[in-house]
Coordinates of C-alpha atoms (C1' of nucleotides) in Angstrom, one line a residue:
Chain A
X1 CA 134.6 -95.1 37.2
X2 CA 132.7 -94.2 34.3
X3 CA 129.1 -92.5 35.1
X4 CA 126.3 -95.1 34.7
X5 CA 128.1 -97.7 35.2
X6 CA 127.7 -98.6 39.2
X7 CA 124.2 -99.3 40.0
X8 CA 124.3 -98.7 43.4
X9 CA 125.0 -94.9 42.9
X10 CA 121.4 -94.2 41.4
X11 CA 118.2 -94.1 43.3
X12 CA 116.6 -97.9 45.4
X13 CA 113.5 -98.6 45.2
X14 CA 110.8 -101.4 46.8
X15 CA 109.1 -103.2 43.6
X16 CA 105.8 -104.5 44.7
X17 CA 103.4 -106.2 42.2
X18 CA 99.3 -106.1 42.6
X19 CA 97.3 -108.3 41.5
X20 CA 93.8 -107.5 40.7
X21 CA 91.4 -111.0 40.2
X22 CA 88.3 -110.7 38.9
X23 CA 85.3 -112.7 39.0
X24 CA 81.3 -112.7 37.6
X25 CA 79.0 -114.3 39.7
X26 CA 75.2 -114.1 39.2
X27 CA 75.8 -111.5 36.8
X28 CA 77.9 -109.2 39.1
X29 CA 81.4 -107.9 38.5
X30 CA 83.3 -108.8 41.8
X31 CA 87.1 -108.2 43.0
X32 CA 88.9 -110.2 45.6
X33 CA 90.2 -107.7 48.6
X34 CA 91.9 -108.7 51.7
X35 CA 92.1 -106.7 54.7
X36 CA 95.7 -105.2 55.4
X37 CA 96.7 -106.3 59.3
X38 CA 99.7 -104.0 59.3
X39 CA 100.4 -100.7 59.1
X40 CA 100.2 -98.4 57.2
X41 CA 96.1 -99.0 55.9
X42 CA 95.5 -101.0 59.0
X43 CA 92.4 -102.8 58.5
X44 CA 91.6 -101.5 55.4
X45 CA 90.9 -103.4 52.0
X46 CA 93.6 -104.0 49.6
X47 CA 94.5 -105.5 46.7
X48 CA 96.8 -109.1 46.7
X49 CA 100.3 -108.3 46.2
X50 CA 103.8 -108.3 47.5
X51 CA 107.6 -107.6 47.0
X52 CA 109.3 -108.8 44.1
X53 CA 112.3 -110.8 44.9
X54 CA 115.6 -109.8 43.4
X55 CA 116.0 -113.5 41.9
X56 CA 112.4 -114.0 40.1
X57 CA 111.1 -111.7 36.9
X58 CA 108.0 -109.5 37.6
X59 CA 105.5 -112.4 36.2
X60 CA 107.3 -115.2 38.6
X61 CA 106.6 -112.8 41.5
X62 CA 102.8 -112.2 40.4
X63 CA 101.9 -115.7 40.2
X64 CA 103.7 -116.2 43.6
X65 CA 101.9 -113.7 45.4
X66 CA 98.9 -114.8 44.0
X67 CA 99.4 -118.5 45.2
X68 CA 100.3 -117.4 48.3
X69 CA 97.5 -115.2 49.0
X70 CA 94.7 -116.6 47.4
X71 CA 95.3 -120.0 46.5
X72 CA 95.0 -120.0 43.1
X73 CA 98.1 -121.9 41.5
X74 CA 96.9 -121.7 37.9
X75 CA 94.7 -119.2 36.5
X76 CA 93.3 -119.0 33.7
X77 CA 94.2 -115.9 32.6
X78 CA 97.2 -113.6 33.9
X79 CA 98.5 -110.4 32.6
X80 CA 100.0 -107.0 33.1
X81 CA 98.4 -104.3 33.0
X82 CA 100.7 -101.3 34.2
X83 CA 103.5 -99.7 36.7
X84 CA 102.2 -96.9 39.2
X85 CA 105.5 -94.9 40.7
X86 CA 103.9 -92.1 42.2
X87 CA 106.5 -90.5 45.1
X88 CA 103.3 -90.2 47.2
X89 CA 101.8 -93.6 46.7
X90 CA 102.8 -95.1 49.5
X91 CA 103.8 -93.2 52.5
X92 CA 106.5 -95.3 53.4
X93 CA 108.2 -94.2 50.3
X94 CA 109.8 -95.3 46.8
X95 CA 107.5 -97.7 46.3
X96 CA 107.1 -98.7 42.5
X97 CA 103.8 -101.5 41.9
X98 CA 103.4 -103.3 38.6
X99 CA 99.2 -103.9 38.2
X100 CA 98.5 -107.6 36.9
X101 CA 95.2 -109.1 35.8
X102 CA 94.4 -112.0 37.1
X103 CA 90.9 -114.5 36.3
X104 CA 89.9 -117.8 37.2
X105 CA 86.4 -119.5 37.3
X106 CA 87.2 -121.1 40.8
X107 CA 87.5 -117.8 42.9
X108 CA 84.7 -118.3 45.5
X109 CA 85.5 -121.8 45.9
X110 CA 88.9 -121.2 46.5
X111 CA 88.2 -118.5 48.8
X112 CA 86.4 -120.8 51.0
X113 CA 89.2 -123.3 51.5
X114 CA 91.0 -120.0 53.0
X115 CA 90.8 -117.6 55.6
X116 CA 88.0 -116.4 54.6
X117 CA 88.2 -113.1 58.0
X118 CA 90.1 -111.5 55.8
X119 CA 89.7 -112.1 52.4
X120 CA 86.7 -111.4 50.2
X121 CA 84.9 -110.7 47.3
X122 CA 83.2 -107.4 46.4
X123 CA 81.3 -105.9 44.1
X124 CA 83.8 -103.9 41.4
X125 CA 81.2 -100.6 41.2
X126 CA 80.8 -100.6 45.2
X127 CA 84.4 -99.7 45.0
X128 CA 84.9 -97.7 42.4
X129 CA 82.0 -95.5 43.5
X130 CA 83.5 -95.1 46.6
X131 CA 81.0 -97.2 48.9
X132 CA 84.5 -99.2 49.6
X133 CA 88.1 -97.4 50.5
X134 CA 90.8 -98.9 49.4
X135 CA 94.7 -98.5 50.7
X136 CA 97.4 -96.5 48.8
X137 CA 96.1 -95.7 45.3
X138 CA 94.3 -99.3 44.6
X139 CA 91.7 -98.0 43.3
X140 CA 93.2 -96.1 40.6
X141 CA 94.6 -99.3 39.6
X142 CA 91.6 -101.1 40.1
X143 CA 89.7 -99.0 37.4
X144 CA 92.1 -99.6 35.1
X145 CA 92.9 -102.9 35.5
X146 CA 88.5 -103.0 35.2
X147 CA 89.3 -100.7 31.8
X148 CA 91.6 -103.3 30.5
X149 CA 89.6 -106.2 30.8
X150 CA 86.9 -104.5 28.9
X151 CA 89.4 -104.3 26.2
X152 CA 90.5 -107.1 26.4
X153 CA 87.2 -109.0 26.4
X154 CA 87.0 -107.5 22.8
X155 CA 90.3 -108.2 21.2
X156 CA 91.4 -112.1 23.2
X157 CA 89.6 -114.9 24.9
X158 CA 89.4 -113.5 28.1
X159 CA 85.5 -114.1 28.6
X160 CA 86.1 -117.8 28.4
X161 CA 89.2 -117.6 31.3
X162 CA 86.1 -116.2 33.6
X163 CA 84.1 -120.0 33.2
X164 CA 85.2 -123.0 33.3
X165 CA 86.0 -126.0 30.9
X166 CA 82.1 -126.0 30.0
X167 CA 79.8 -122.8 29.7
X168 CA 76.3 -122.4 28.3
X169 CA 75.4 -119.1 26.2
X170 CA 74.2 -117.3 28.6
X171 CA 77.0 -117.9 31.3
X172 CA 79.2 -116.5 28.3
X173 CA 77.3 -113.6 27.7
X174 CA 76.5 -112.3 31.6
X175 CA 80.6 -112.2 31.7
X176 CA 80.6 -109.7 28.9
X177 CA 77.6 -107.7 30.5
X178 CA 79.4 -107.7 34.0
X179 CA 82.3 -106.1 32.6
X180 CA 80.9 -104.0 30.2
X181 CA 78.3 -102.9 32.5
X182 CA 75.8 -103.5 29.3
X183 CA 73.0 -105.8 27.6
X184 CA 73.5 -107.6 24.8
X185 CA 70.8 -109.2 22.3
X186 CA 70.7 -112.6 23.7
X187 CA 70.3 -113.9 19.9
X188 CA 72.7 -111.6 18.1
X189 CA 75.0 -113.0 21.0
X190 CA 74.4 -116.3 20.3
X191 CA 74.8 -116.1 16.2
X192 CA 78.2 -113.8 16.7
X193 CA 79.7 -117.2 18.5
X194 CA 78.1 -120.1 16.6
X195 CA 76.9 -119.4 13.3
X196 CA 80.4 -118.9 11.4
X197 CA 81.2 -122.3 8.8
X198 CA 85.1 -121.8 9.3
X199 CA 85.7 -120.5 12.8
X200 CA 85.1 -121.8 16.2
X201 CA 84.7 -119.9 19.0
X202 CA 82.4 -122.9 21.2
X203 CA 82.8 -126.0 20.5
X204 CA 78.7 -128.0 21.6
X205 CA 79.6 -131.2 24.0
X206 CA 76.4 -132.7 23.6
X207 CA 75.3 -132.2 27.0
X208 CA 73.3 -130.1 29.0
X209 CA 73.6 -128.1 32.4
X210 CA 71.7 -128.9 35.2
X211 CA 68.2 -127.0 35.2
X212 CA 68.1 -123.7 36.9
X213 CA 65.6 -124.3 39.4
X214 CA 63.2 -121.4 37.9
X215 CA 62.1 -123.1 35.1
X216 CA 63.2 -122.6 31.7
X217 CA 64.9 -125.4 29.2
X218 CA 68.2 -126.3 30.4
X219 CA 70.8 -125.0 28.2
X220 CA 73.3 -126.8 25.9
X221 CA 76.7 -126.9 27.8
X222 CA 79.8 -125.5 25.3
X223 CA 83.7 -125.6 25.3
X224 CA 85.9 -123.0 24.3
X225 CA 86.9 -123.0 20.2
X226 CA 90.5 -122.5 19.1
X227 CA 88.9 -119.2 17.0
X228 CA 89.8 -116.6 19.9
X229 CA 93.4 -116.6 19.1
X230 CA 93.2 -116.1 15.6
X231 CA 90.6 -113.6 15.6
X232 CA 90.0 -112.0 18.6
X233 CA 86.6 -112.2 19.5
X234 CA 83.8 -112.4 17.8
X235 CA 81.4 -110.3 20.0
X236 CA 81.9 -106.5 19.3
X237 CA 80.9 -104.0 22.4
X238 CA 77.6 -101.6 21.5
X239 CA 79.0 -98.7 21.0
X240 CA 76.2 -96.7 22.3
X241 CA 75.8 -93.2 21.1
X242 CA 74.7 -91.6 23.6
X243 CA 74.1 -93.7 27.3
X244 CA 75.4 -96.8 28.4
X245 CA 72.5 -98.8 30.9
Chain B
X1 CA 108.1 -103.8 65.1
X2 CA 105.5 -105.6 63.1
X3 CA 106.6 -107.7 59.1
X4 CA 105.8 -105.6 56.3
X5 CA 105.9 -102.1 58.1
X6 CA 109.6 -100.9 57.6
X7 CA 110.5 -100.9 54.0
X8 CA 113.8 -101.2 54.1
X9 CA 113.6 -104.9 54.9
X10 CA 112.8 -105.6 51.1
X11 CA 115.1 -105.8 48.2
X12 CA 116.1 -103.0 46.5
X13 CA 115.5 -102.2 42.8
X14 CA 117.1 -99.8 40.6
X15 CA 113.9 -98.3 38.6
X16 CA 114.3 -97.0 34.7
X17 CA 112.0 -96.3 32.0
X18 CA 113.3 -96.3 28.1
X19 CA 111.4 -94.8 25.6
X20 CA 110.6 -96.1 22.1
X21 CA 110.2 -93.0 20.1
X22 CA 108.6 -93.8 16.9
X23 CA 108.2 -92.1 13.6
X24 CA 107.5 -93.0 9.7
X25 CA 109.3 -90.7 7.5
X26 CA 108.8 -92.2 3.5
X27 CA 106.5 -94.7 4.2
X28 CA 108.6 -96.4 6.7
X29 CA 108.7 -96.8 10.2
X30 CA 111.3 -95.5 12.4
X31 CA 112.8 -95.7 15.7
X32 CA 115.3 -93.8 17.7
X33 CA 118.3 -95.2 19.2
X34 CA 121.5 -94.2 20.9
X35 CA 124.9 -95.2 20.9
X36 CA 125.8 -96.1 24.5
X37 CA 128.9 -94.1 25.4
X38 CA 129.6 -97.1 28.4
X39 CA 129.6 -100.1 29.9
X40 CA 127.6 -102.3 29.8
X41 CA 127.2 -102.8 26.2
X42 CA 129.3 -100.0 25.3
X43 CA 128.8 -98.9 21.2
X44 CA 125.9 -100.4 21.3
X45 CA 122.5 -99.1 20.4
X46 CA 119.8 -98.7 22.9
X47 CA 117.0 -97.3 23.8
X48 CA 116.9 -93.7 25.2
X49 CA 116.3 -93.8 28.5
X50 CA 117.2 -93.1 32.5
X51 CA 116.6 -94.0 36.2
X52 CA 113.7 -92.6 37.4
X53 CA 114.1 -90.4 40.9
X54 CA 112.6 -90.5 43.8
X55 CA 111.1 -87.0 43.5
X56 CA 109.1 -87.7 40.3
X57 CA 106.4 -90.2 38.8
X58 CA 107.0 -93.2 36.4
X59 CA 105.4 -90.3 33.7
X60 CA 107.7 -87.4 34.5
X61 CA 111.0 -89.5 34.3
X62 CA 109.8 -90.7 31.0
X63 CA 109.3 -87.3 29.9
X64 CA 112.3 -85.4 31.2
X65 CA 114.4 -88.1 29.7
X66 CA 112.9 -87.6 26.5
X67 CA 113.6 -84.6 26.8
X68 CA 117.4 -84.8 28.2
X69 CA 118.0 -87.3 26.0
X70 CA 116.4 -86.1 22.4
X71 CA 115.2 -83.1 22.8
X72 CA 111.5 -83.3 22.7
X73 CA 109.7 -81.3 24.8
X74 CA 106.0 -82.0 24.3
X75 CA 105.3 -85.3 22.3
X76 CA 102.4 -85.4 20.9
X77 CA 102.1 -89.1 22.3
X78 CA 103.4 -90.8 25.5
X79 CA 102.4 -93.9 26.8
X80 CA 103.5 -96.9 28.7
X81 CA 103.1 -99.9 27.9
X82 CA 105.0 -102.3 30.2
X83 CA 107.3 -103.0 32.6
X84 CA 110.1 -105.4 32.4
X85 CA 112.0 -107.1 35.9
X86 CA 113.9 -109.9 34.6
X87 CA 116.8 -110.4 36.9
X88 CA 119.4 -111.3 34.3
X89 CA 118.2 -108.2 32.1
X90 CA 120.8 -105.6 33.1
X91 CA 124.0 -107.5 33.9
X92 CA 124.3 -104.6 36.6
X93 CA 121.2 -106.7 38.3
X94 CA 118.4 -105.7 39.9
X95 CA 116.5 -103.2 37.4
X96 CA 113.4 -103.0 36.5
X97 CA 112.4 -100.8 33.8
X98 CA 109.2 -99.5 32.6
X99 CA 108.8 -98.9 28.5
X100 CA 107.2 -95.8 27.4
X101 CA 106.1 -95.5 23.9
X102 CA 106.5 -91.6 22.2
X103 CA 105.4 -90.3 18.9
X104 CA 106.1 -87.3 18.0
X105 CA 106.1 -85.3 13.8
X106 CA 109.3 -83.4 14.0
X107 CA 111.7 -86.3 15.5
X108 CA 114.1 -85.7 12.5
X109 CA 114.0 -82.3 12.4
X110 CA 114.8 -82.7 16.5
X111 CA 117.5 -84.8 15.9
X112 CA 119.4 -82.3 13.5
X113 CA 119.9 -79.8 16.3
X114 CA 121.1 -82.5 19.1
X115 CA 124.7 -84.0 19.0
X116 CA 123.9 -86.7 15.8
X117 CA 126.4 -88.4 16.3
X118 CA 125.6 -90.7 18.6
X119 CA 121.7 -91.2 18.1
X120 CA 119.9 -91.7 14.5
X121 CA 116.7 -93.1 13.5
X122 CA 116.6 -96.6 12.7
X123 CA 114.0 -98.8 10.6
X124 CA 112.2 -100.7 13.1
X125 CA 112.0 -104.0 10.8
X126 CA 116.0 -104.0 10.6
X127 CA 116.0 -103.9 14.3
X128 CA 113.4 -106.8 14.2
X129 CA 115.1 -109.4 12.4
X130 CA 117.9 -108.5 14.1
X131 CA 119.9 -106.9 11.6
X132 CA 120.5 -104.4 14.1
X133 CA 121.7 -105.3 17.7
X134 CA 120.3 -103.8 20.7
X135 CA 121.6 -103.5 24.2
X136 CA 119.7 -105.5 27.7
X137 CA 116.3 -106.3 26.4
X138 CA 115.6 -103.7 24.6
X139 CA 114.2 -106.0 21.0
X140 CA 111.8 -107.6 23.2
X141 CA 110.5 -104.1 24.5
X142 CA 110.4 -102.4 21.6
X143 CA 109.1 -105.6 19.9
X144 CA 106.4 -105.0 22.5
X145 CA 105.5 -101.1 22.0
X146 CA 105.4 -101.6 18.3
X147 CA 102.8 -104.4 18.6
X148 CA 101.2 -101.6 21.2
X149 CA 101.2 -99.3 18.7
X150 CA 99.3 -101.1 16.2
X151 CA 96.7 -101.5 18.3
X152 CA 96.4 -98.5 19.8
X153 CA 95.8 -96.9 15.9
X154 CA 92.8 -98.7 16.2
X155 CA 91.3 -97.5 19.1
X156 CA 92.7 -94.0 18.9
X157 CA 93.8 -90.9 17.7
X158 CA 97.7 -92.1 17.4
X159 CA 98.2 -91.8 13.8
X160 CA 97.4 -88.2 13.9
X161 CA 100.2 -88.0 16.5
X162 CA 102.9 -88.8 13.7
X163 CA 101.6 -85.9 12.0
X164 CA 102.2 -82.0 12.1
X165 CA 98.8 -79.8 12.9
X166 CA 97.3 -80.4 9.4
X167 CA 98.3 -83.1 7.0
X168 CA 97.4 -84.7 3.6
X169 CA 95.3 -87.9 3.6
X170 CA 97.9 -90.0 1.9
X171 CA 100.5 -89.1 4.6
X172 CA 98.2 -90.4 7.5
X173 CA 97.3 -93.5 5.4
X174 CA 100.8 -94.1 5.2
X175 CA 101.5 -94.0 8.8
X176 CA 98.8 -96.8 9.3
X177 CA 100.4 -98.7 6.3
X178 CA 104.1 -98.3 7.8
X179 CA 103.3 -99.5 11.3
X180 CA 100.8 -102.3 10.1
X181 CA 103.2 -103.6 8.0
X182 CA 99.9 -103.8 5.2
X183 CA 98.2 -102.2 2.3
X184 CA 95.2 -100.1 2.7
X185 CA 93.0 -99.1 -0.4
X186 CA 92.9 -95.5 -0.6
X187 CA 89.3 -94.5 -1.9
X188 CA 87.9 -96.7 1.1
X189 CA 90.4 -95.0 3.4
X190 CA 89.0 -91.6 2.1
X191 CA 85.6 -92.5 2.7
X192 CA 86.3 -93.8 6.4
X193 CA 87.5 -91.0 7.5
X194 CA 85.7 -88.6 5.4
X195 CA 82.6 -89.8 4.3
X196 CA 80.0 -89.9 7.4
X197 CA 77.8 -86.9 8.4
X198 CA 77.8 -86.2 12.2
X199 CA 81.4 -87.5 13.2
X200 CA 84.6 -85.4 12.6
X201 CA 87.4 -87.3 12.1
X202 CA 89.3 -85.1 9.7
X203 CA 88.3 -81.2 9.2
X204 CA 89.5 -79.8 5.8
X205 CA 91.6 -76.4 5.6
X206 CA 90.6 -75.4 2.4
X207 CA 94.5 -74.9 2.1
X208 CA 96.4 -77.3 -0.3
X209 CA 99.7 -78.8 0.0
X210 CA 102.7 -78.4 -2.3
X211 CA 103.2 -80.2 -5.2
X212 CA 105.4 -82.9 -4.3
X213 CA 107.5 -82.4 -7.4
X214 CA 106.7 -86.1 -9.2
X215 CA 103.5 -84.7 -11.0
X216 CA 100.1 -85.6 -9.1
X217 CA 97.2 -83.2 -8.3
X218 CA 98.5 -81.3 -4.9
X219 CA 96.5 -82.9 -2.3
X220 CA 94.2 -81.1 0.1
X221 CA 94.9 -80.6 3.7
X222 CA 93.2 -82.0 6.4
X223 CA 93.0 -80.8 10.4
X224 CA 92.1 -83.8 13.0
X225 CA 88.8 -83.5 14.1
X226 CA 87.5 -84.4 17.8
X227 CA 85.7 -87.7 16.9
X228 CA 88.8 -89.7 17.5
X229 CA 88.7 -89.8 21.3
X230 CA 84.8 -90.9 21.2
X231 CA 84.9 -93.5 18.6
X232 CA 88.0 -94.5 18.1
X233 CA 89.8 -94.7 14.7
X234 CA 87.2 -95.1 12.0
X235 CA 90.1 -96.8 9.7
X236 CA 90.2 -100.7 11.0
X237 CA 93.0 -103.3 10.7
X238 CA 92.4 -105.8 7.5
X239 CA 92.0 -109.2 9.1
X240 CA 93.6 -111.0 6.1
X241 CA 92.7 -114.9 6.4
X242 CA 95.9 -115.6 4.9
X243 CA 99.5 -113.8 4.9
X244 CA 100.2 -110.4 5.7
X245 CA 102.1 -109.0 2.7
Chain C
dC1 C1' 99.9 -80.0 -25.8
dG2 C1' 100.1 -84.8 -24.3
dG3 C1' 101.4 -88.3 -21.2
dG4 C1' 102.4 -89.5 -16.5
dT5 C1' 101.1 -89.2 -11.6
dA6 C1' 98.4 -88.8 -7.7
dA7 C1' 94.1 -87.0 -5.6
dG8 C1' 89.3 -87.4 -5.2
dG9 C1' 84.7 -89.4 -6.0
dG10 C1' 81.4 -93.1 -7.4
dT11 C1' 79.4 -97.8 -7.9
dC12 C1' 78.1 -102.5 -6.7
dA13 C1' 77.8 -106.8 -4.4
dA14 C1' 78.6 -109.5 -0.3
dG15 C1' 78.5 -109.9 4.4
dG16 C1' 77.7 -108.3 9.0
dT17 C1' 74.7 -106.0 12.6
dG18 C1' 70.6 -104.5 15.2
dA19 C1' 66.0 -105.2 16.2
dC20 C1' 62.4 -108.1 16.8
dA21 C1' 59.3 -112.1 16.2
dT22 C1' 58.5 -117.0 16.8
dG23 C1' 59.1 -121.7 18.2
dA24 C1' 61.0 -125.3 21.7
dT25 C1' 61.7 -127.3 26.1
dC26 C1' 61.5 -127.7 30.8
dC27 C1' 60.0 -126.1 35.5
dT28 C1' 56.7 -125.0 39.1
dC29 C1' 52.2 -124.7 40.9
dG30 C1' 47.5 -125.3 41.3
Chain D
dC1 C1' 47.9 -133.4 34.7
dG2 C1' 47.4 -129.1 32.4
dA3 C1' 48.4 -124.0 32.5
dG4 C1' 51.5 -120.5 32.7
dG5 C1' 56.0 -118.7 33.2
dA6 C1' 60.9 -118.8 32.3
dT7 C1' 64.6 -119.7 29.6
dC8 C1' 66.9 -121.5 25.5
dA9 C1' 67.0 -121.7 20.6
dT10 C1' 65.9 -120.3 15.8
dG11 C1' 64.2 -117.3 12.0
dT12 C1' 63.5 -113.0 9.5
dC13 C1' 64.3 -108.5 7.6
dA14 C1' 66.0 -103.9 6.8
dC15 C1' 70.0 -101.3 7.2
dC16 C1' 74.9 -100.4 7.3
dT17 C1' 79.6 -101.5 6.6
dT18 C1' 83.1 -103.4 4.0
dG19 C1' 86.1 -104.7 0.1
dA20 C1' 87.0 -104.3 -4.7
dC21 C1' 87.2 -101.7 -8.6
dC22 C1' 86.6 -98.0 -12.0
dC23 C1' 86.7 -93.4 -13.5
dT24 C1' 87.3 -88.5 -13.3
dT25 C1' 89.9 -84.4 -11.8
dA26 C1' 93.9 -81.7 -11.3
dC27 C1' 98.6 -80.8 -11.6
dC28 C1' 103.7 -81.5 -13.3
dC29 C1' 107.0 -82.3 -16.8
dG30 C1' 108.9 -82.4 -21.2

DNA sequence: CGGGTAAGGGTCAAGGTGACATGATCCTCG
DNA sequence: CGAGGATCATGTCACCTTGACCCTTACCCG
């Protein structure tokens, strides 16, 4: 038998994905953890995720695991972001994780209608700072599933997949603040996305959100534009020369 | 003993990763490919590429086989870019493969001294348009680390990487113009990369290339400076409202 | 020496960006 | 019911970047 040619003579590995789903509430950058029951990483937090099954591709198994742990069957916005194969990452061995990107508007509501012992939503710098330990190497992944999205936000409509079929301005704009851990002109912000003849990146319904309860003139409620495909989008990340906030 | 804990329970997955190794020789961009020597899709091309082991990370079985398999020692890129688990992609079944993109000057130089007759460099847009036939998946995923590529020139120092130590302005603007698949103007690529006072993107030698034989002033030759990883590339992708050429 | 070729440098107008001021609308509280 | 605060919405202006184009410089070749 030629080499290469039977499978089962080369190296078996467990092919997990993770799924990291992000969320912006009140301004805050927040990741949905659950709490591991089983060894190894007892009790500690953990990303969403699972075994791949030999019959389903890697995206089938992402959107499964995420239905079945989180209840969310169709999110707005899915993606990979990267494969971790580190011998060491999981001490029960050959364990090779595929890192997707998940967002949906209806996280918190969604996570009410589950367990909600052992599943919740925390603050992405708590964890990346450390306040929070994560199991195996999550929170490498975590930063740079947190490092694509701010990419992303730049170059696709991912800001709109965090809101949901209507947003005012500023809901818009404290998604790209939350990721970018930065403030934006609240004008500039709102000419990059409106002012343009030809493109459309919100689309004005006519009506207006509820008032906040502090005051203030209640803001126009928008759709997303068909602009984001074609173009990216429109609001560019300061690129500060020297500190960010 | 308690579901989840013993990992032998779960499916097991043959792991690869296959390299797209690009290069623009002539204004044209390249990519290397091998002839497989068996079965499945024996005499076709592929991409170079390997199981990974159980010893070693995703990033060390990418570069050891690039290096059992072309030669190349130290890249002067490598990335990855994605990972690929369809169950019908290998007809073998069961392997999941993770692309790794790799640039590197001297790939033709390289492939004189390995065995040439089994691996050349191919233009990437006759693999495309399918001209050229590849083995398992391997358009999609090159498909994919091109697009990567053209992206990443945008936000960092990867054209430099198709380029030797120092190199004439009119080489680098062709590697943007080969993987773009565009036309850049030259005077307002010179003054992108040239013109501003405090960032470095490009640090003269005061040495001059050789004439190139067709006439023309000898052009002078440039080091990469260190501004690349702080600001990205200062050259930016023409967003024509129309057709591409 | 003269023409061909490519590098290198300059100009100009149009549009985008950052910073900031001003006006509009609604809430709460006294 | 009016004042003040909060938020949304609009306007202005200087500066920078970008795209398009022209012209000069330097070298090779015949």
């Amino acid at each position: 038998m030629p080499a290469g040619y039977d499978i089962r003579e080369f190296p078996a590995f467990a092919v997990t994905v993770d799924i990291v789903i992000l969320s912006v509430v009140d301004g805050v950058l927040l990741v949905l953890l659950i709490e591991r029951k089983d060894k190894p990483f007892k009790k500690a937090w953990a990303l969403p995720g699972g075994f791949k099954r030999p019959d389903e591709t890697l995206d089938q198994a992402a959107r499964r695991e995420l239905r079945e742990e989180t209840g969310v069957d169709a999110p707005r916005h899915i993606s990979q972001f990267g494969a971790y194969g580190d011998p060491k990452r999981d001490p029960r061995g050959n364990v090779v994780t595929v890192g997707y990107l998940a967002v949906t508007p209806e996280v918190g509501a969604i996570m009410a209608g589950t367990d909600a012992s052992d599943a919740r939503l925390w603050p992405v710098a708590q964890v990346l700072d450390g306040s929070v330990t994560l199991a195996f190497d999550h929170r490498r992944i975590l930063a740079d599933a947190v490092e694509r999205a701010a990419a992303d936000l730049e170059s696709s409509a991912l800001a709109t997949a965090f809101l949901g079929p209507t947003f005012t301005l500023s809901e818009l704009q404290r998604v790209y603040e939350a990721v970018w851990a930065d403030d934006l002109d609240t004008a500039n912000f709102r000419r990059s996305l409106v002012s343009s003849p030809d493109a459309s990146y919100v689309e004005p319904t006519g009506r207006r959100a509820e008032p906040g309860g502090r005051g203030g003139r209640p803001p126009e409620l928008f759709a997303a534009g068909g602009s984001w495909t074609e173009d990216g989008s429109p609001v560019k990340r300061p690129r500060r020369r020297g500190r960010a906030r």
